[in-house]
Short mmCIF file of C-alpha atoms in Angstrom, two decimals:
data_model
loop_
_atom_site.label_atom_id
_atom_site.label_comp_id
_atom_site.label_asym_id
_atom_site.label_seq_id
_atom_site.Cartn_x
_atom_site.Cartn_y
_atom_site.Cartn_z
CA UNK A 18 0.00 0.00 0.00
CA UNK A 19 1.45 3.35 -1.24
CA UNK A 20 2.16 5.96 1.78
CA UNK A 21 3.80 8.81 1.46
CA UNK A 22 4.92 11.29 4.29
CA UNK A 23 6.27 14.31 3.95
CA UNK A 24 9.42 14.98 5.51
CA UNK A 25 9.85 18.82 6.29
CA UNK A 26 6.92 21.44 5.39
CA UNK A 27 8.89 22.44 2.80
CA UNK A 28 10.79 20.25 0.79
CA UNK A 29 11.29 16.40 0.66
CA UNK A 30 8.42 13.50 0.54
CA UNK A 31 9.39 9.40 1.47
CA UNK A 32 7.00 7.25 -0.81
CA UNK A 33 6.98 3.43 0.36
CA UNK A 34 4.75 0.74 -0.05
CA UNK A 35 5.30 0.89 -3.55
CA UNK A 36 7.04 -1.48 -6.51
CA UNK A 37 8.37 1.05 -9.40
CA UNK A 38 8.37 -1.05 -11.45
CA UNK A 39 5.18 -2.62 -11.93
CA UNK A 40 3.07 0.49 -10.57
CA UNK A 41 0.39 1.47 -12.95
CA UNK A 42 -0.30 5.22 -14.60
CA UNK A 43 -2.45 6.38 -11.14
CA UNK A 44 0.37 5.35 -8.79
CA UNK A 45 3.09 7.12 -11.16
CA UNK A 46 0.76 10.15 -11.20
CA UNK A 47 0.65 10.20 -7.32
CA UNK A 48 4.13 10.09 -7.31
CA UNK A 49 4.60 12.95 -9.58
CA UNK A 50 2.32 15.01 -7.66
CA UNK A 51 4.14 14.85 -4.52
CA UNK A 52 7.44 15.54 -6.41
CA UNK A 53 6.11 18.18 -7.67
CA UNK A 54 4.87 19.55 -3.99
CA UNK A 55 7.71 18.71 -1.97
CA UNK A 56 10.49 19.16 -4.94
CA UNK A 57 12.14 16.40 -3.99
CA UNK A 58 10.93 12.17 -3.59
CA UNK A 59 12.34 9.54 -1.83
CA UNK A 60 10.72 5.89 -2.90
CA UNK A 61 12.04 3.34 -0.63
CA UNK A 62 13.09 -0.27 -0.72
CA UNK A 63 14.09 -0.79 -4.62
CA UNK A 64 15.91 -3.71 -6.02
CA UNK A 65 16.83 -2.35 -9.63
CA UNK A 66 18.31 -3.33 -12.90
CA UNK A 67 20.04 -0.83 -15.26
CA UNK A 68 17.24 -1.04 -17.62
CA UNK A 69 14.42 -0.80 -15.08
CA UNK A 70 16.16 2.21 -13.27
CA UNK A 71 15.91 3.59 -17.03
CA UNK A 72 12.99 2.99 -17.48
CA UNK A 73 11.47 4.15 -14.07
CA UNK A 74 13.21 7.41 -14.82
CA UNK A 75 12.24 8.16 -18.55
CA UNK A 76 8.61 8.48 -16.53
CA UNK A 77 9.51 11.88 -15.22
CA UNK A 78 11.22 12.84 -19.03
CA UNK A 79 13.75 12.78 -21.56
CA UNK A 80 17.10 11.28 -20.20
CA UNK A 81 20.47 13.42 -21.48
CA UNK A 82 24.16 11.80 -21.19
CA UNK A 83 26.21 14.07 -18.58
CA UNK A 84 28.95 15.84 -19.68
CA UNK A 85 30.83 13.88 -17.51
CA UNK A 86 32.24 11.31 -20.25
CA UNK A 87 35.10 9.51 -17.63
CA UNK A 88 32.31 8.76 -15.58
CA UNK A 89 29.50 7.52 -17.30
CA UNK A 90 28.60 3.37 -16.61
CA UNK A 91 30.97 1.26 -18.85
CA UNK A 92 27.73 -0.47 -19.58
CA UNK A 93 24.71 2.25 -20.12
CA UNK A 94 26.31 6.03 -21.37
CA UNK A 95 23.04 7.21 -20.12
CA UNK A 96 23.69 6.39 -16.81
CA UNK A 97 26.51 8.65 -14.49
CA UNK A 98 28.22 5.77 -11.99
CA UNK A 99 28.65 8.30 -9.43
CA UNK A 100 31.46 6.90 -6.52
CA UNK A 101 33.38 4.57 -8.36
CA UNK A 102 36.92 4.30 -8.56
CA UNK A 103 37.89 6.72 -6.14
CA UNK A 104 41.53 5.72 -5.31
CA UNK A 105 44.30 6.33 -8.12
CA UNK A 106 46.37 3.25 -8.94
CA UNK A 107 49.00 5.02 -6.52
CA UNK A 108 46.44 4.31 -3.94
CA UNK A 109 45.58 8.21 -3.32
CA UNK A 110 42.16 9.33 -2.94
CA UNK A 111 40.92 11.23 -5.89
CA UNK A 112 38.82 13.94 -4.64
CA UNK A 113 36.73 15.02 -7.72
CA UNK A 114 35.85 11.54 -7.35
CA UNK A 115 35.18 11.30 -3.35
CA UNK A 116 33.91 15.04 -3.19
CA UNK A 117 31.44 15.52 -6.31
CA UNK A 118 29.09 17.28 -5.60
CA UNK A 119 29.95 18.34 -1.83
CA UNK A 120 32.09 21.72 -2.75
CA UNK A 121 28.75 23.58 -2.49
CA UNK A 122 25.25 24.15 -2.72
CA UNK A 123 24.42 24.16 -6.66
CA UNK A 124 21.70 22.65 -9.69
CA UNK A 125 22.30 20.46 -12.16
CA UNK A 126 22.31 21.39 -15.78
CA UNK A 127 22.67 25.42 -15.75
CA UNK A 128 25.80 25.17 -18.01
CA UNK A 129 23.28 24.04 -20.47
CA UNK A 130 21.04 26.16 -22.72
CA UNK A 131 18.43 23.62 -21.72
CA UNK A 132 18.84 22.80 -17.89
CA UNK A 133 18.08 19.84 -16.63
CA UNK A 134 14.21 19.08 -15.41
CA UNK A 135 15.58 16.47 -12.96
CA UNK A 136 18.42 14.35 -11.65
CA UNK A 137 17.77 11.08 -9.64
CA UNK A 138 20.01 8.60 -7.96
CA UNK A 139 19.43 5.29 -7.31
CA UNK A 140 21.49 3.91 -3.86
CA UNK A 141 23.91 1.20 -5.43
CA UNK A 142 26.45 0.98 -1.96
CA UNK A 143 25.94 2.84 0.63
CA UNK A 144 28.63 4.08 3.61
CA UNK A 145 27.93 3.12 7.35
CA UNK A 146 27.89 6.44 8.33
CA UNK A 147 27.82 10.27 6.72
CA UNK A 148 27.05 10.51 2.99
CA UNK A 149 24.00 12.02 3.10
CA UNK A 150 22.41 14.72 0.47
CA UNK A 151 21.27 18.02 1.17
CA UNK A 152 18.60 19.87 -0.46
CA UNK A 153 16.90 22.94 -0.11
CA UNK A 154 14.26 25.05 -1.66
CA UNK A 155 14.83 28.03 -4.62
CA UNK A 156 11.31 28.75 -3.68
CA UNK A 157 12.21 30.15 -0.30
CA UNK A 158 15.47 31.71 -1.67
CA UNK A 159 13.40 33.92 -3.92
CA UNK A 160 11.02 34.78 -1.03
CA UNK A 161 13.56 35.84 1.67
CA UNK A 162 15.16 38.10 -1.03
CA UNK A 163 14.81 41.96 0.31
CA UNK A 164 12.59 43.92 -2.13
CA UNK A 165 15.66 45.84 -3.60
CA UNK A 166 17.27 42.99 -4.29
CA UNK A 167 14.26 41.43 -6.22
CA UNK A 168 14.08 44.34 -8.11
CA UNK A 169 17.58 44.55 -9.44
CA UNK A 170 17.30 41.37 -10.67
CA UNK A 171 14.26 41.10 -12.05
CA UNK A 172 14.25 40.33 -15.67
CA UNK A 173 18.44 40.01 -15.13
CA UNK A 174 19.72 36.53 -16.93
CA UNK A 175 22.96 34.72 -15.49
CA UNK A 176 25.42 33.36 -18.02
CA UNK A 177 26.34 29.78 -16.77
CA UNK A 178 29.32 27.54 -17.46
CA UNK A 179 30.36 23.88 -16.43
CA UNK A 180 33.24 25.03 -14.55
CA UNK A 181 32.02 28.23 -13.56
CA UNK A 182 34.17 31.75 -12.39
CA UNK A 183 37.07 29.37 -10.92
CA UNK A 184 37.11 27.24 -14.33
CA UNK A 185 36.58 23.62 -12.20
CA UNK A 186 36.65 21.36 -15.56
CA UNK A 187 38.76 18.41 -14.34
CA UNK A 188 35.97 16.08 -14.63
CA UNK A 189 35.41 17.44 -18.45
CA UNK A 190 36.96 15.59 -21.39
CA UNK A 191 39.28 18.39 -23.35
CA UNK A 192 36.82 18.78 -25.55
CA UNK A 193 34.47 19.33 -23.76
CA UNK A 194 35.83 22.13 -21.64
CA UNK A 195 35.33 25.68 -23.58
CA UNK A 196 31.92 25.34 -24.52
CA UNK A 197 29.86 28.71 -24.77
CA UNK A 198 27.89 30.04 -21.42
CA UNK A 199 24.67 29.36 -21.39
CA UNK A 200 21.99 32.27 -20.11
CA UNK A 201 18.83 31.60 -17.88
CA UNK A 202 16.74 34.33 -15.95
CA UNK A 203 17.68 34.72 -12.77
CA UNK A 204 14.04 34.70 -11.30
CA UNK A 205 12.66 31.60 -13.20
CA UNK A 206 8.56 31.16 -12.63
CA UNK A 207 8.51 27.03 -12.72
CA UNK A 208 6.44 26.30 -16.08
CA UNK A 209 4.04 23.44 -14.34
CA UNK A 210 3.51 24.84 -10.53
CA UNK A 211 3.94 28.96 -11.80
CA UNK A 212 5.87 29.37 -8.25
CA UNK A 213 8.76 31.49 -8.67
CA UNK A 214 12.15 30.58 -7.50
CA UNK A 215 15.54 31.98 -7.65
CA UNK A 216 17.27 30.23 -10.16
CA UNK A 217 21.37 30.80 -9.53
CA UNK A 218 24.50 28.57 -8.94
CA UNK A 219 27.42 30.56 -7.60
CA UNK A 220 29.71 27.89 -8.56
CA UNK A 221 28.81 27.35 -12.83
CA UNK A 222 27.42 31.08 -12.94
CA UNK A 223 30.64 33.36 -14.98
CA UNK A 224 28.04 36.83 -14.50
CA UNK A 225 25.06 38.69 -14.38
CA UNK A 226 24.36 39.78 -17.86
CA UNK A 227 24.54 43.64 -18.55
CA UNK A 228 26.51 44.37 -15.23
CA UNK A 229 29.78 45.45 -14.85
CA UNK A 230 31.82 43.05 -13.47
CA UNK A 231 32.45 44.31 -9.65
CA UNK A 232 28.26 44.87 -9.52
CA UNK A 233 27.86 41.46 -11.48
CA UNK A 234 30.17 39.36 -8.53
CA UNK A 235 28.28 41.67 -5.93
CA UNK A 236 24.52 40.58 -6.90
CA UNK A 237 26.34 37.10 -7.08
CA UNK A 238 27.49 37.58 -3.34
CA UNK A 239 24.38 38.71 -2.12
CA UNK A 240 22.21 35.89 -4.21
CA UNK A 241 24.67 33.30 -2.31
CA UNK A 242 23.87 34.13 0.87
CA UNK A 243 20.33 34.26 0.57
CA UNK A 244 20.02 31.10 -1.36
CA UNK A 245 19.64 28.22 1.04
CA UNK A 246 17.20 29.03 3.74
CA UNK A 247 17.85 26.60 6.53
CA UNK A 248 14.03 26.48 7.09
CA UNK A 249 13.55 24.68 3.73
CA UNK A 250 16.16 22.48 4.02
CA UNK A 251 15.93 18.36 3.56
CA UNK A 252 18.74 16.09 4.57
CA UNK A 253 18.33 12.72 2.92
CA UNK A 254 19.86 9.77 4.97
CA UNK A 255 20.51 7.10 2.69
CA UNK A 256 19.07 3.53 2.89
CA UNK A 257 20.24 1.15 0.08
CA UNK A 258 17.92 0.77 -2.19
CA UNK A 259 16.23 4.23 -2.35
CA UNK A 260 15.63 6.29 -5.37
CA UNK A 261 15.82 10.24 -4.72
CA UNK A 262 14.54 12.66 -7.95
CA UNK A 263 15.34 16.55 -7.16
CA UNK A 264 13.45 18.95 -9.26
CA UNK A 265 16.09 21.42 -10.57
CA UNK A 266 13.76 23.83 -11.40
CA UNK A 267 12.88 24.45 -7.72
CA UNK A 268 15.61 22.83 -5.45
CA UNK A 269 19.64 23.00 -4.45
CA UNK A 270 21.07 20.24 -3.26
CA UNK A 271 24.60 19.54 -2.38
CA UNK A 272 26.44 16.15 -1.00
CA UNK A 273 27.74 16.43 2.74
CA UNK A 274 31.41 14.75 1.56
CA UNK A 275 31.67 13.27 4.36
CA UNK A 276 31.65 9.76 4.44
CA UNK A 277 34.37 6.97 5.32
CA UNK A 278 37.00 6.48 2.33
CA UNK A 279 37.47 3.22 2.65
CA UNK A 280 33.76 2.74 2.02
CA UNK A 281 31.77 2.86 -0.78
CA UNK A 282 28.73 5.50 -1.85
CA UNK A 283 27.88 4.53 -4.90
CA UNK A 284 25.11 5.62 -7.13
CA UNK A 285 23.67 5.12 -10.25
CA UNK A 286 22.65 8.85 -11.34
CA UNK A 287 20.33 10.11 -14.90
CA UNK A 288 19.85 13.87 -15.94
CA UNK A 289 16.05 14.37 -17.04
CA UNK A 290 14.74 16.92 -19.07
CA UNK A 291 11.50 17.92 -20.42
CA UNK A 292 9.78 15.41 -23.24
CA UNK A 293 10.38 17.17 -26.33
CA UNK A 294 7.13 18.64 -27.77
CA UNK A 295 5.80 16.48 -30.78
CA UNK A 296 5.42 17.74 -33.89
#
């Protein structure tokens, strides 16, 4: 039987009770619902193939390779095998490996001139202790911004690249590593609940558009401080076996980096993005 509980008033909902892959089009839309409420879901107590992770996740929308070529699964592109391989064959720890996704609070996909809807995980290995994600909500960001500061941004785009103002690309293939910023507004009205949120990662954003540059990294300071409102945060413990989707439309989310080494944290990870309309 299907229950699901949300887990702060804000952001984060645990689904259980429920196979993913055999649930019918009712289930999936109760699902999609409370994603949609709580910005991010938690369904419990999975036992997944590659295929049926896939499949479970091409529900939500289109699924787009990462960037991240190195680390895609040797045995699905489509899939990021997030943990793996963390110790060089000299026995160091690599920490673009170990740390992904812990050096601060960010969204996926704003490098791209279409961001990414969604990103889920699927718990592979997890660590006894520590390794848990963080999320919180752009809603509230947006919300707690003083007046002035909504106003000066309003209408203001940010111009987004992979490695951002410090150039982090070591994950990036060569090629890969010089694309073109990509722009987004900086006050983004989410096109299927028409909240608005503040859109904005300080570590892939290179400027606000049409500032000079010491008023550009100034709006950037001020943004970063008022984007993660400990109110509408969501830590998510992980159990093996749990899928987590994050709406990137509406939610940061960083990992807490701070688990055992010597342990694995493994994940099987997809970027989603919207259907493509048919013509």
């Amino acid at each position: 039987m299907l229950e699901i509980r949300r887990m702060t008033p804000q952001v984060g909902a645990i689904a259980e009770g429920v196979d993913v892959r055999t649930m019918n089009e009712e289930t999936f839309d109760t699902l999609y619902r409370a994603w949609l409420d709580c910005n991010v879901l938690v369904v419990r107590g999975q036992n997944l193939e590659l295929n049926e992770f896939l499949a479970y996740s091409r529900r939500f929308g289109r699924i787009d390779p990462h960037p991240s070529k190195s680390t895609r699964h040797p045995d699905c592109p489509e899939i990021t095998l997030l943990g793996a391989n963390k110790f060089d064959a000299d026995g160091k720890l690599n920490m673009a490996i170990y740390a992904r996704g812990a050096s601060g609070w960010h969204t996926d996909g704003a490098y791209d001139p279409v961001p990414f809807k969604a990103t889920q995980l699927y718990g592979v290995a997890i660590p006894s202790r520590g390794g848990n994600t963080l999320f919180a909500s752009m809603y509230a960001a947006y919300d707690a911004l003083p007046e002035a500061l909504k106003q000066r941004i309003a209408g203001r785009m940010g111009a987004y690249v992979y490695g951002g103002r410090r150039r982090a690309t070591e994950l990036l293939n060569p090629e890969d590593r010089n694309k073109q910023p990509a722009f987004h507004p900086l006050v983004r009205t989410h096109p299927e609940t028409g909240r608005k949120a503040l859109y904005f990662d300080p570590g892939k954003i290179l400027r606000v558009e049409g500032l000079a540059e010491e008023e550009s990294n100034a709006i950037i300071d001020d943004l970063t401080r008022y984007m993660v409102q400990p109110a509408s945060e969501y830590h998510h413990q992980w159990k093996k076996g749990d899928i987590v989707i994050w709406d990137n439309r509406c939610s940061y989310h960083k990992a807490a980096g701070d688990y055992p080494p010597e342990e694995d944290r493994i994940h099987w990870r997809v970027s989603i993005k919207e259907q493509a309309a048919a013509h």
